[in-house]
Coordinates of C-alpha atoms and ligand atoms in Angstrom, one line a residue:
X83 CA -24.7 4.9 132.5
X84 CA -24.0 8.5 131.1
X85 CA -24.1 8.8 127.4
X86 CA -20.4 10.4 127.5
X87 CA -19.9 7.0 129.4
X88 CA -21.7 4.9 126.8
X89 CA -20.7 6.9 123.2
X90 CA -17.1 6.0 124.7
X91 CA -17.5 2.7 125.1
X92 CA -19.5 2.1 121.2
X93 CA -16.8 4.0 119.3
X94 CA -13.7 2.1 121.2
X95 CA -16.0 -1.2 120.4
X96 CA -16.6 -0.1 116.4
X97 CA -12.3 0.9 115.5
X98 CA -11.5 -2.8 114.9
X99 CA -13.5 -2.5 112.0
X100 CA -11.8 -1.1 108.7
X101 CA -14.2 -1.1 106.6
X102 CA -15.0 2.4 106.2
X103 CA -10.6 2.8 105.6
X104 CA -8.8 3.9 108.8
X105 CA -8.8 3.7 112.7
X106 CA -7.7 7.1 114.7
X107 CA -4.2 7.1 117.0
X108 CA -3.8 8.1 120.3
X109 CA -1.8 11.4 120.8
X110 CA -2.8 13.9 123.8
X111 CA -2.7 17.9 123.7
X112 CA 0.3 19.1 125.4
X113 CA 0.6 22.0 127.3
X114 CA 0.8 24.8 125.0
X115 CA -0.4 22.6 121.8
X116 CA -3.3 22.7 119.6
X117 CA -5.1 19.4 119.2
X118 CA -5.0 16.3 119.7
X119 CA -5.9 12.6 118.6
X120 CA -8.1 9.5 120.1
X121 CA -7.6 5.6 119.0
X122 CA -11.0 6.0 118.8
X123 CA -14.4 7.7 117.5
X124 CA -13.8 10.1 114.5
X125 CA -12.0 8.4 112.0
X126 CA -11.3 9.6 108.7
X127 CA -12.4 7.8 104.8
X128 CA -11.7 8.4 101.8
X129 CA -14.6 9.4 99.0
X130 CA -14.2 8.0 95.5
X131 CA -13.0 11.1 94.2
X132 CA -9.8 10.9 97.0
X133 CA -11.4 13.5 99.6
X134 CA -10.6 12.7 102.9
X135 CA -14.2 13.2 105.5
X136 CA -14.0 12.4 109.0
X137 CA -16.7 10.2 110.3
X138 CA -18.2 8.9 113.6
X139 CA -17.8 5.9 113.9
X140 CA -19.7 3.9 116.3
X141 CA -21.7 0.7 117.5
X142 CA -25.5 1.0 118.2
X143 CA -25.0 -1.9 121.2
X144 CA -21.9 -3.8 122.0
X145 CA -23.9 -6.8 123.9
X146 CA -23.5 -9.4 121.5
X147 CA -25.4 -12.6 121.5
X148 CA -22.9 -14.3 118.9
X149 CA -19.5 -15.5 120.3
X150 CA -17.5 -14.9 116.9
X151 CA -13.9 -15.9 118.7
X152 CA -12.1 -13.0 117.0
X153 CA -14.4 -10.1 118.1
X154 CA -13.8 -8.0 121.1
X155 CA -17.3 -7.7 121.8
X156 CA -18.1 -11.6 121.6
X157 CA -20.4 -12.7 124.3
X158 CA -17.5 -14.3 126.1
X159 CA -15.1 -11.5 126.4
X160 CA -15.4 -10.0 129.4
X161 CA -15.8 -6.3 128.7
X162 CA -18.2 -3.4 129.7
X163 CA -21.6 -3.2 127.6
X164 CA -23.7 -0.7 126.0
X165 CA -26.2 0.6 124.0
X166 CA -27.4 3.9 122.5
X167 CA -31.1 4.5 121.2
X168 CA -31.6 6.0 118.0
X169 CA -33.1 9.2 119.1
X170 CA -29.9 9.0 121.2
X171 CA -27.6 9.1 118.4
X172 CA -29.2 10.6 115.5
X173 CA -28.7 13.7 118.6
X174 CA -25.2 13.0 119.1
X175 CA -24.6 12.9 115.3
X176 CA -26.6 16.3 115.0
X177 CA -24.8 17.8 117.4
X178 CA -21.3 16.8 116.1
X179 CA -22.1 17.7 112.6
X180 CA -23.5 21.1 113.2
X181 CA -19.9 21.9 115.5
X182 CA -18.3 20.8 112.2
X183 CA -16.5 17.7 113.7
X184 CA -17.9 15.7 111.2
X185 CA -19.2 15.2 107.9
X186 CA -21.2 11.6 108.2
X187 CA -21.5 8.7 110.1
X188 CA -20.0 5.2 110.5
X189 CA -23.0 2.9 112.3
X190 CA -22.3 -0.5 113.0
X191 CA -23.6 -2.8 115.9
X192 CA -23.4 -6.3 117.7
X193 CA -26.1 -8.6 117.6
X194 CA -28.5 -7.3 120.6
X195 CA -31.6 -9.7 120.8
X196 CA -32.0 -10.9 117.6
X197 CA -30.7 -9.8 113.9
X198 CA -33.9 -8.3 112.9
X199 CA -34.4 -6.3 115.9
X200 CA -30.5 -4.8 115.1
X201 CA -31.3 -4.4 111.9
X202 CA -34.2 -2.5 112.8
X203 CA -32.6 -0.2 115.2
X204 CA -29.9 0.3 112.2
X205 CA -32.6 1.4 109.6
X206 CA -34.6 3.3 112.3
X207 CA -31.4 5.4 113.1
X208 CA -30.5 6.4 109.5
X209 CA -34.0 6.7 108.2
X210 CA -34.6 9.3 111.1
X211 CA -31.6 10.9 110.5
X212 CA -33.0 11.2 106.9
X213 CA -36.3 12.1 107.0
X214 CA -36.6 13.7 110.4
X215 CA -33.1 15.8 111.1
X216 CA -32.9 16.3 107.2
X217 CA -29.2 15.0 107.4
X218 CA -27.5 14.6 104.0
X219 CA -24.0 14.1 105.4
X220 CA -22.0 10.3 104.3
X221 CA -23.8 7.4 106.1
X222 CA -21.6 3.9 106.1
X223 CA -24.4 1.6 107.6
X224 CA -23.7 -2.3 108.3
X225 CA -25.8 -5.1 107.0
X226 CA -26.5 -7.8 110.2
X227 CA -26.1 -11.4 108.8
X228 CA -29.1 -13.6 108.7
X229 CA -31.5 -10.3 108.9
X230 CA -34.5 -10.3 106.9
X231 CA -34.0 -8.7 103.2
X232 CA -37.1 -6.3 103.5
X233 CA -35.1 -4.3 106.1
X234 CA -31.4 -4.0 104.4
X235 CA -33.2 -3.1 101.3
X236 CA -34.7 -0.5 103.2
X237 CA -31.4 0.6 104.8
X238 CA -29.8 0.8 101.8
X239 CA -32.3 3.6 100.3
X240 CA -30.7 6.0 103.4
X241 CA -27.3 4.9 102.9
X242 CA -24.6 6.6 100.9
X243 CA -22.7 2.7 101.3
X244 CA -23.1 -0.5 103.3
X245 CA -20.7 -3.3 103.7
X246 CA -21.1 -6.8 105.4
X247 CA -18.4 -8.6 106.8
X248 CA -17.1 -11.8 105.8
X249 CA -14.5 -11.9 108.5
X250 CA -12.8 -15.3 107.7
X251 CA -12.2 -16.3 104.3
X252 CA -13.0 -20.5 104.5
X253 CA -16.5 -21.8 105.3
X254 CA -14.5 -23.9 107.4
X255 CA -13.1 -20.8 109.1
X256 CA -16.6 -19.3 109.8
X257 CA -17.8 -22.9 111.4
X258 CA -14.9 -22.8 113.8
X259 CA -14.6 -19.7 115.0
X260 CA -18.1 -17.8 114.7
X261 CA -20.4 -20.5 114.4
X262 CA -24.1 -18.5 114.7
X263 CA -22.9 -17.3 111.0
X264 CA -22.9 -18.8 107.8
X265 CA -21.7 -18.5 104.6
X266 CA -25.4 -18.0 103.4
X267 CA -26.1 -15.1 105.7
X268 CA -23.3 -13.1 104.6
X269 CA -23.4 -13.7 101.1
X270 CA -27.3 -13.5 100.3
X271 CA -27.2 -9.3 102.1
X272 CA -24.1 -9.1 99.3
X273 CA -25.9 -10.4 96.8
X274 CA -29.0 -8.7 97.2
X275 CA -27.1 -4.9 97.7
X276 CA -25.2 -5.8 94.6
X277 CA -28.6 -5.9 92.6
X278 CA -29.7 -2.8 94.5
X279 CA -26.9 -1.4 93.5
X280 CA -27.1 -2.4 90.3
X281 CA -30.7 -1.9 89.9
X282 CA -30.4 2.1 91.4
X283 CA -27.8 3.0 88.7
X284 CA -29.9 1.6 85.9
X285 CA -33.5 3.1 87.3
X286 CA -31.4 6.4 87.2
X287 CA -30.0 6.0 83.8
X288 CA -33.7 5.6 82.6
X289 CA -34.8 8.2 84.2
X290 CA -37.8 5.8 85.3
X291 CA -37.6 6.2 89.0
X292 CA -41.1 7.6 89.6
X293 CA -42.5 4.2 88.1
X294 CA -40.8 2.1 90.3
X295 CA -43.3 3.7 93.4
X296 CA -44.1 0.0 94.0
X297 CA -40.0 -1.4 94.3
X298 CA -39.1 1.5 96.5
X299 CA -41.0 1.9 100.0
X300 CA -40.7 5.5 101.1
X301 CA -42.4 7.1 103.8
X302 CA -43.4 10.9 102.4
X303 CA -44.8 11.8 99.2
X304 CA -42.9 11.4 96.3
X305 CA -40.7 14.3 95.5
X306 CA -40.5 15.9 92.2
X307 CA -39.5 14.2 89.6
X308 CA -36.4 16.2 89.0
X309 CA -35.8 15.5 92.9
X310 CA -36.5 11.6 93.2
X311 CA -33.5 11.0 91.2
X312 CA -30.7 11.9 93.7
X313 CA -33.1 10.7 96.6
X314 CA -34.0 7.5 95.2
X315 CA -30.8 6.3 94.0
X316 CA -29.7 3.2 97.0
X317 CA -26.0 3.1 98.2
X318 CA -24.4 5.6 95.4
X319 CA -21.2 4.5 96.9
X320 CA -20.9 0.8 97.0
X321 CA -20.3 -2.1 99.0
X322 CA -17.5 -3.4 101.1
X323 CA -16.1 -6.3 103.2
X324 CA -13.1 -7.0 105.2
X325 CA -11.3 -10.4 105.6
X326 CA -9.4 -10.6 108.6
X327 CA -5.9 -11.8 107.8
X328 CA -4.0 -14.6 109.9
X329 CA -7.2 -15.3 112.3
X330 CA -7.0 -19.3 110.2
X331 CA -4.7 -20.3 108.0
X332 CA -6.1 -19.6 105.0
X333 CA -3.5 -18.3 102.6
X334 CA -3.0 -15.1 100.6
X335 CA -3.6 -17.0 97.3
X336 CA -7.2 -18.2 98.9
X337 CA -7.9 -14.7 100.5
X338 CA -7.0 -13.0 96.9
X339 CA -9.1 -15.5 94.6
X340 CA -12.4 -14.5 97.3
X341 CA -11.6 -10.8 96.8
X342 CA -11.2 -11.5 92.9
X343 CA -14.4 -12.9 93.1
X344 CA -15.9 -10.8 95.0
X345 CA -15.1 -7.5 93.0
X346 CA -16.4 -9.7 89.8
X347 CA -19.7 -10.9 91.0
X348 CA -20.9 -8.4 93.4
X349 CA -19.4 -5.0 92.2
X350 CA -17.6 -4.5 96.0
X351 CA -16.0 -1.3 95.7
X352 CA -13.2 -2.4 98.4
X353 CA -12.2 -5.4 100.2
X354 CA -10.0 -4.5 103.5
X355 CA -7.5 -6.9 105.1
X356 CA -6.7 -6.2 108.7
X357 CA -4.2 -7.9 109.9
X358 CA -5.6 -10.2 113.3
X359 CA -5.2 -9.0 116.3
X360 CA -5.6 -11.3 119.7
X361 CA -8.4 -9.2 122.2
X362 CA -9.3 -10.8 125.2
X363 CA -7.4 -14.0 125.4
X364 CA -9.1 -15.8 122.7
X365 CA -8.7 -19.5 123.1
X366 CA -9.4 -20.7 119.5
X367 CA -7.0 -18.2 118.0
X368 CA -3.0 -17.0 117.6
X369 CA -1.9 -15.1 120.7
X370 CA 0.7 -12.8 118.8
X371 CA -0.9 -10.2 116.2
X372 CA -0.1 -11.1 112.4
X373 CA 2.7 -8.6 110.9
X374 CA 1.6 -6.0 109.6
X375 CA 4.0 -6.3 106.3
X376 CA 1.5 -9.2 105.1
X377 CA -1.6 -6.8 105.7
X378 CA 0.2 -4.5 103.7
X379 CA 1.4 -6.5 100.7
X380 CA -2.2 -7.6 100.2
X381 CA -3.5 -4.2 100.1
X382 CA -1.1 -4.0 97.0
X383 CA -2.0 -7.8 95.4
X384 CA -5.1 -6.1 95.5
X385 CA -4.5 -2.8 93.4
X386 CA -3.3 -5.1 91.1
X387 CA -6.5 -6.7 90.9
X388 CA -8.4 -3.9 90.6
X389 CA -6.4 -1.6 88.4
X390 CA -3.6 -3.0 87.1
X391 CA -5.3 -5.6 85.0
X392 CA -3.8 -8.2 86.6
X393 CA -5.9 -11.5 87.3
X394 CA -5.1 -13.1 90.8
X395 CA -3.9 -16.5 89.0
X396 CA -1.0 -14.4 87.4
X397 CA 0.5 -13.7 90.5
X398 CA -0.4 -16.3 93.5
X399 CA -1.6 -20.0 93.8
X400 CA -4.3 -20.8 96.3
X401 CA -1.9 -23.2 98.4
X402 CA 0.9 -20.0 98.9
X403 CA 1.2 -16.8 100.8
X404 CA 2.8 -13.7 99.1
X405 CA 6.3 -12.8 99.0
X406 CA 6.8 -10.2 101.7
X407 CA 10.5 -9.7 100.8
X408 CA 9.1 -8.0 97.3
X409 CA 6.3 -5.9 96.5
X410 CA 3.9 -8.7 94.4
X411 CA 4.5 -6.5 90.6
X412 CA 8.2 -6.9 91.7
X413 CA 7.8 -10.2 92.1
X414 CA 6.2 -11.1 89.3
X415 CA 8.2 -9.5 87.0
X416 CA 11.1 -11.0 88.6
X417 CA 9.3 -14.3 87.7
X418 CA 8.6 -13.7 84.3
X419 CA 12.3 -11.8 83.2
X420 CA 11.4 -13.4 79.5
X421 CA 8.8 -10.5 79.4
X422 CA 11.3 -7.9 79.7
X423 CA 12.7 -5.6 78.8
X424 CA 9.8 -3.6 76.8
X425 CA 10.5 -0.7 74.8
X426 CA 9.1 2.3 76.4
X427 CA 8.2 3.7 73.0
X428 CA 6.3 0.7 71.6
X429 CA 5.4 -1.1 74.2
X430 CA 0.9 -1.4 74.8
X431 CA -0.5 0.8 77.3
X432 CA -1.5 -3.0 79.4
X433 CA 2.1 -4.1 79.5
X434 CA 3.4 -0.5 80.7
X435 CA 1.0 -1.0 83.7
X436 CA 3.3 -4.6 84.0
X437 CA 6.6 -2.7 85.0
X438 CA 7.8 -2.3 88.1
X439 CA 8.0 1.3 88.9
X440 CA 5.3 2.4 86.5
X441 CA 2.0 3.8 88.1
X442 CA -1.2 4.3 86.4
X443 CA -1.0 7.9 85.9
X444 CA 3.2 6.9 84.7
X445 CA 1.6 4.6 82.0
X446 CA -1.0 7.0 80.8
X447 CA 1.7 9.9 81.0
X448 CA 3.9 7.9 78.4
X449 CA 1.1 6.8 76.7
X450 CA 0.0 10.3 75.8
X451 CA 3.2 11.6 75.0
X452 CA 4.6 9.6 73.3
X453 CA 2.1 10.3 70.4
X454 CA 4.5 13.6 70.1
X455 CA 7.5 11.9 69.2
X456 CA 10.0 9.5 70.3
X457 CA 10.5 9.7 74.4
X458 CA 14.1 9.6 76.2
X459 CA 15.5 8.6 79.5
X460 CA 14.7 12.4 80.6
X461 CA 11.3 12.7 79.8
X462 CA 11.1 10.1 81.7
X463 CA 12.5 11.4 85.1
X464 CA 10.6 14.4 83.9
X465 CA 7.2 12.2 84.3
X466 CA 8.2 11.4 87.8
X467 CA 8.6 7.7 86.6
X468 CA 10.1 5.9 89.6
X469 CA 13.5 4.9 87.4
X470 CA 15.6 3.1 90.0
X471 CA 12.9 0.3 89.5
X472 CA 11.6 0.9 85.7
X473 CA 15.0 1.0 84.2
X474 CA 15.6 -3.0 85.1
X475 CA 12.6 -3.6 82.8
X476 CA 12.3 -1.4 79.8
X477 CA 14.8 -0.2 77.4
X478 CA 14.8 3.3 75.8
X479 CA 14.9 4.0 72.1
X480 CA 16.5 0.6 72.6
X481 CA 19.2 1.1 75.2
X482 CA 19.2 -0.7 78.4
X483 CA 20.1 1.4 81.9
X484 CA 19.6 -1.7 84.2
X485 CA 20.9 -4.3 86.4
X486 CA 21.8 -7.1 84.0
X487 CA 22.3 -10.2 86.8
X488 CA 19.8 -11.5 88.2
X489 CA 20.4 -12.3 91.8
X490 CA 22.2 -8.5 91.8
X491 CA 18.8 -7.7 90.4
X492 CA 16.5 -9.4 93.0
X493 CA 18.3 -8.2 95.9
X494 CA 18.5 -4.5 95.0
X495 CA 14.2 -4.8 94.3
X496 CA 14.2 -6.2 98.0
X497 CA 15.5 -3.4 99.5
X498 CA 13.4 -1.3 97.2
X499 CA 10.3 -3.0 98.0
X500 CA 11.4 -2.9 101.7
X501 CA 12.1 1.1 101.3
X502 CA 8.7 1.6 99.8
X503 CA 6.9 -0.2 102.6
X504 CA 8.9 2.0 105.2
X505 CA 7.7 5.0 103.7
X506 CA 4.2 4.3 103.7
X507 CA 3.7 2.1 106.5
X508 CA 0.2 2.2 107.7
X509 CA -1.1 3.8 105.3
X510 CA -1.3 1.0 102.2
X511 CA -4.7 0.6 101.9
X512 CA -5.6 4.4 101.0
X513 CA -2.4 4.7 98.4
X514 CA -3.7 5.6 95.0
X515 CA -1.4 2.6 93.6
X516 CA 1.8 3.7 92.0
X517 CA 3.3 0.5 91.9
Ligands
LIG628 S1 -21.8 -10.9 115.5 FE1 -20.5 -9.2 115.2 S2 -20.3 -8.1 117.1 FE2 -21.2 -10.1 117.5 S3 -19.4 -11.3 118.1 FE3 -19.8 -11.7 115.9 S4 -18.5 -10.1 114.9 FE4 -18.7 -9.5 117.1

């Protein structure tokens, strides 16, 4: 088969996976237009400081050994296979990067022959691109369950960040429905990039990495010292994981208390939550997709988690699913209405961060100034504070501007919750928060 032919096939196979943030869309160039879109291929991430970089994203081989029932590319689904070499596509990526369609590289890959021999191909491909093309663009590279250590410690020195799916939330889940994986497999790659992670930030704070020759296996002489510190420092950016929502029926409380977890113990620097989709006429699974609203209010339980203080017992029980009528801060501040209102002027920078309709920058804007003096209702439309929600939960120099009744209250933060998701949709899990 042609590469064209092949390359097509790898990056339709890789865009179920979110873990490097977002999934093209399908538009075509019209006649007299300038450019045009693909559901597949380049996708676009987002960098920790909030720059956007497009990426290829792509399997190495979609002829997958493991039947995971939710996976397009199980070995049961009936769809055309693949594979690219990794001379083949450290070219490709070459090529695309020196045309300036891309800045780095999303690899992934289905199980071909066994998990060390994917792993293998994985490392081979990045460490090439490394040390033989001299690429320094982004490289997302997957960890393969149940591959040996030695090689996704290796990986990680030539990735900027590496992720390894949990897919289903449950053990129980994973024994049903993708039974060649275990809990084990998944969690022990975790554990050991967390301590590479880990380890990497402290060897460069010590500014001891030329000692640590015997840890770190690199193939050319040891760069200067100056040098080593950049090049030996594994996975700068992070781990991540995605949980596939509505595949079992594992609730939102459950899915939240892993991610809680999971942020806690092994330092991920995201968790995705794609809602489940039904390809190829699974048997084992729903038939209709899971709406999208759930997928969406979990992208916000988590913000909470992760930078609102919140803890995930606050908010959810592990026998529940969300409310998708309100955003979760909405809801739990219409839960706990003996918290409010709090006095703008007084009130601790944490409990700010509580209101509805106060955003991080919002609570760190009010924070600042009101050091200066006393703040009014017009300093704070002035801070772009999102008042139709705030005002139901603070009061200002002592005056109250709300809704005083509480059902009038809870309806009118429905349709506000439900305006907010209309305007940004999709595009919840790369919102920098204000909730
Ligand atoms: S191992 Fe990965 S590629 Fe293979 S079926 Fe399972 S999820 Fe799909």
């Amino acid at each position: 088969m042609e590469l064209n032919e092949r390359v097509k096939i790898l990056s339709a196979g890789a865009k179920y996976d979110v873990s490097c943030s977002s999934s093209g869309s399908n538009r075509n160039n019209s006649a007299n237009g300038i450019g045009s879109t693909a559901s597949c291929g380049i996708c676009h991430s987002f960098t920790q400081d909030g720059r956007c970089i497009s990426l290829l994203k792509i399997l190495m081989s979609n002829d997958c050994i493991f039947d995971c029932q939710y996976c397009i590319n199980r070995r049961s689904n009936d769809v055309e296979r693949a594979t690219i070499t990794p001379n083949e596509l450290c070219e490709l990526v070459i090529n695309l990067y020196k045309r300036n369609y891309i800045e780095g590289l999303f690899l992934s890959s289905a199980v071909i022959q066994s998990p060390d021999q994917t792993m293998e191909n994985l490392l081979n491909t990045v460490k090439m691109l490394r040390q033989v093309y001299h690429f320094n663009g982004y490289i997302h590279l997957k960890a393969i369950p149940h591959a040996d250590q030695f090689l996704v410690e290796q990986a990680s020195l030539h990735a900027d960040r590496m992720s390894i799916n949990i897919e289903l939330p449950s053990a129980q889940g994973l024994k049903a429905l993708a039974p060649a994986k275990t809990k084990e497999s998944i969690i022990k790659p975790m554990r050991l990039l967390s301590d590479i992670y880990q380890n990497g930030r402290e060897l460069y704070k010590d500014n001891n990495l030329l000692t640590s020759k015997d840890n770190i296996m690199i193939d050319d002489a040891l760069p200067k010292k100056a040098e080593a510190k950049q090049l030996l420092k594994p996975i700068p950016a992070g781990q991540t994981t995605q949980l596939i929502v509505g595949a079992t029926s594992d609730t939102d409380g459950i899915i939240l208390k892993l991610s809680e977890a999971l942020y806690r113990i092994y330092q991920l620097k995201r968790v995705y939550y794609p809602a489940y989709i039904p390809v190829g006429n699974p048997t084992l699974l729903p038939t209709t997709p899971v709406n999208k609203r759930r997928e969406n209010r979990l992208y916000q339980a988590d913000w909470l988690i992760r930078f609102y203080g919140f803890s995930v017992d606050e908010f959810i029980t592990p026998e529940v699913n969300l409310n998708y009528d309100l955003d979760p801060k909405s809801d739990w501040a219409m839960r706990n209405m003996d918290k409010f209102p709090i006095e703008i002027n007084s009130a601790p920078y944490e409990v700010l961060l509580r209101v509805p309709g106060i955003g991080i920058k919002g609570a760190w804007r009010i924070n600042k100034a009101r050091k200066y003096g006393h703040l009014d209702f017009d300093d704070l439309k002035r801070m772009r504070i999102v008042l139709k929600r705030a005002k139901n939960f603070i009061t200002v120099n002592g005056k109250f501007f709300g809704i005083d009744n509480y059902n009038r209250l809870n309806n009118y933060m429905m349709s506000e919750s439900a305006e907010q998701l209309n305007m940004f949709g999709n595009y919840n899990n790369v919102l920098t928060g204000e909730i």
